[in-house]
Coordinates of C-alpha atoms in Angstrom, one line a residue:
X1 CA 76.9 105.5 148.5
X2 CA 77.3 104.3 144.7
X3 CA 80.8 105.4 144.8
X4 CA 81.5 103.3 147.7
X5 CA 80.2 99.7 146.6
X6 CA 81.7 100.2 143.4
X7 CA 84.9 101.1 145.3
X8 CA 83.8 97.8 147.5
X9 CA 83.4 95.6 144.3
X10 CA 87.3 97.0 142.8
X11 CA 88.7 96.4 145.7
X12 CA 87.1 92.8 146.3
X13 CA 90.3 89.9 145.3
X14 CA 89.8 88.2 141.8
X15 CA 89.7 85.0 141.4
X16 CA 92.4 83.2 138.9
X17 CA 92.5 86.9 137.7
X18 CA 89.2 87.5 137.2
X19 CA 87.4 90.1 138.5
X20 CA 83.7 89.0 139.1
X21 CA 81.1 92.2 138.6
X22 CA 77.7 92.3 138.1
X23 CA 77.9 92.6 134.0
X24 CA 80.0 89.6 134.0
X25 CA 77.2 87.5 135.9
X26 CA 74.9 88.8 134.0
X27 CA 76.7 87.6 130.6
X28 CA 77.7 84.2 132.6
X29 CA 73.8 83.6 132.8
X30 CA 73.2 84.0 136.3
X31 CA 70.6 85.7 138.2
X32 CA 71.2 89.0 139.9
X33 CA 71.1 87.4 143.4
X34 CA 73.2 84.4 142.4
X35 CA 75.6 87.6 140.6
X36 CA 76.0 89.5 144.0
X37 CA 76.1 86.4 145.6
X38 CA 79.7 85.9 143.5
X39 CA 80.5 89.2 144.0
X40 CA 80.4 88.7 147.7
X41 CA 82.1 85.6 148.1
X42 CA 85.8 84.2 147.5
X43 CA 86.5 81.9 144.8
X44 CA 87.3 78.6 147.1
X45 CA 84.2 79.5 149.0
X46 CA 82.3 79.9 145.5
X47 CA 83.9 75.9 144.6
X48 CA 82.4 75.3 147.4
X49 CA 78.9 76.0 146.8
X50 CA 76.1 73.9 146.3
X51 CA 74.2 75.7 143.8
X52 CA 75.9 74.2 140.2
X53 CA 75.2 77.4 138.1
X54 CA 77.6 79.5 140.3
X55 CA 80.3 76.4 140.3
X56 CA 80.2 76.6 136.5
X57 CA 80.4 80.4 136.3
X58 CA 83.7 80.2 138.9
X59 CA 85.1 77.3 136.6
X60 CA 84.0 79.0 133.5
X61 CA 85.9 81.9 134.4
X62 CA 88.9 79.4 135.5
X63 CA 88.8 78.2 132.2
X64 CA 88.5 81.6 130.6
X65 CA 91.6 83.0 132.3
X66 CA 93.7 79.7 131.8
X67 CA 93.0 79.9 128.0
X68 CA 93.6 84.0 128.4
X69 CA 97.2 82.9 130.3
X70 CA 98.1 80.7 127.3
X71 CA 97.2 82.8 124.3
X72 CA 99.3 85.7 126.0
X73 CA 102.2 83.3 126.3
X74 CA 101.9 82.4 123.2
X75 CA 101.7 86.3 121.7
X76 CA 104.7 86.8 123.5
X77 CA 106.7 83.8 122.1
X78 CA 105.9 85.4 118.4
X79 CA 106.8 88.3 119.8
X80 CA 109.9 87.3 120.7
X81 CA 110.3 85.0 118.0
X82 CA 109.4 88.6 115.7
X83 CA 112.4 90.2 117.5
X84 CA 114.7 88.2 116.8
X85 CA 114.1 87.9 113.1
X86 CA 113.7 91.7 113.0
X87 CA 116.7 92.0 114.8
X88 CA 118.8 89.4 112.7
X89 CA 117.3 90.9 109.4
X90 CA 118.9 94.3 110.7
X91 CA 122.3 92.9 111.3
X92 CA 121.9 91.1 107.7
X93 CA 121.3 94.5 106.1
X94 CA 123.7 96.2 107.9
X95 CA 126.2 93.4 106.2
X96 CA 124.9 93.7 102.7
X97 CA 125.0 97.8 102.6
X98 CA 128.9 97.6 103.7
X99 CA 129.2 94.4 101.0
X100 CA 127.7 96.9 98.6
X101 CA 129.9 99.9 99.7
X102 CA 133.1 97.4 99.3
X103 CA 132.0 96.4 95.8
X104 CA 131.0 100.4 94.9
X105 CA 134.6 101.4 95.6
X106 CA 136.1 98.4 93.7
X107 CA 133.8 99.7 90.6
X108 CA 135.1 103.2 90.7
X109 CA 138.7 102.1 91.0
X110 CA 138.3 99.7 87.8
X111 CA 136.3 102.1 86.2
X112 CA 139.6 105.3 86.6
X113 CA 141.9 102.3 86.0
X114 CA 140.2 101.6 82.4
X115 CA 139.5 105.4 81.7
X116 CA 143.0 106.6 82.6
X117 CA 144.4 103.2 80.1
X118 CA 142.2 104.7 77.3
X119 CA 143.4 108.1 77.9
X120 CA 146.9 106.7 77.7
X121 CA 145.7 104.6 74.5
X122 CA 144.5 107.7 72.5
X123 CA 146.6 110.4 74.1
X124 CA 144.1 112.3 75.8
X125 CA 144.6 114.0 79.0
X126 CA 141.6 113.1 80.5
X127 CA 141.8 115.5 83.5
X128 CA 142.6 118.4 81.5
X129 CA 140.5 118.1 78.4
X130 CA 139.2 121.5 78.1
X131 CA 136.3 120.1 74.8
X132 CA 135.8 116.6 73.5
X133 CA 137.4 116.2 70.2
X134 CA 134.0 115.9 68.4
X135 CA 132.2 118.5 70.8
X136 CA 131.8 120.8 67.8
X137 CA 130.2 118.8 65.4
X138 CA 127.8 117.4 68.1
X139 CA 126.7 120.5 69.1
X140 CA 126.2 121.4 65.0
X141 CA 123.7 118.4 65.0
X142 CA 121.8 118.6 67.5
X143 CA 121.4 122.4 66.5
X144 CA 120.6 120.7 62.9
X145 CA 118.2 118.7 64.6
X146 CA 116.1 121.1 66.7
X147 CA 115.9 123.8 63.5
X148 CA 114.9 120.9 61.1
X149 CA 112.7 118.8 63.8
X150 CA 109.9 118.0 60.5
X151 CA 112.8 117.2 57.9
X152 CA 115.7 115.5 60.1
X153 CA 117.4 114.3 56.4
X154 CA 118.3 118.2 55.5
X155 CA 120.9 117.3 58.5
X156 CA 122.6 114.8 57.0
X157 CA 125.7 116.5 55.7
X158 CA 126.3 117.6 59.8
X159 CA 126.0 113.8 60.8
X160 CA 128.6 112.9 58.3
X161 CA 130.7 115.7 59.4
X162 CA 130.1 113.8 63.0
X163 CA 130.7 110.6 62.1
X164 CA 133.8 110.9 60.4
X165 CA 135.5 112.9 63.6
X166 CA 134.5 109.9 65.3
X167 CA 136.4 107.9 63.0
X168 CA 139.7 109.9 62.6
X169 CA 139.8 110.1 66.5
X170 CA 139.6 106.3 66.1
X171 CA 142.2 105.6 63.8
X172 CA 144.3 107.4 65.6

């Protein structure tokens, strides 16, 4: 018998979207009776009613769903509004990560253009350069380096060795 009035009360219309139920008259301030009195009655026959608390908790619940009504509307207009922004931001990205593609290729042309010009400049064959010129005396240094790490100035006859293999491959 439980099941079936609270089947009764879900199945009862809402008013202005509002489904009156004996919590809710409770919260509204009303008495049980006046509560199952609203539970039993429609919402134009509720206006109707001479008693002015169950008016008030009819328009109280009016106002409650008008001002429900409006904030939704308004949540979805952000949410729209949040769409679209979302949506243009996207397309704006998209735009910059091909920009930045188009300028990334244009680098590593310039960048082969001026390598291949110094190559030409010093007479290097940049594709098939087996060892760099100073490789050698690098490697000697840093070697110098590691087995010296306290006393770096025991290496300095090795740096000059460097540097001057730097300077005849300028010169040239």
């Amino acid at each position: 018998m439980g099941q079936r009035s609270s089947r009764e009360a879900r199945d009862k219309p809402s008013f202005n979207g509002v489904r009156m139920t004996q919590a809710l008259g409770t919260r509204l301030g009303l008495t049980e009776s006046k509560a199952s009195i609203i539970l039993e009655e429609s919402a134009s026959d509720l206006m109707k009613s001479k008693d002015p608390e169950i008016r008030a908790a009819v328009s109280l619940s009016s106002r409650v769903d008008k001002d429900v009504k409006m904030a939704t509307e308004k949540l979805i207009e952000k949410n729209k509004i949040l769409a679209k922004a979302l949506q243009t931001s996207k397309h704006v990205n998209d735009l910059l990560l091909a920009r930045e593609e188009e300028e990334m290729e244009k680098i590593d042309k310039l960048s082969r253009d001026i390598l291949e010009k110094e190559a030409i400049k010093y007479h290097l064959d940049v594709e098939h350069e087996e060892e760099a010129p100073c490789e050698v005396y690098e490697e000697k240094v840093l070697r110098c380096y590691l087995d010296h790490a306290g006393d770096p100035f025991k290496c300095r006859s090795v740096v000059e060795e460097y540097a001057e293999c730097g300077k005849r491959l300028t010169v040239q």
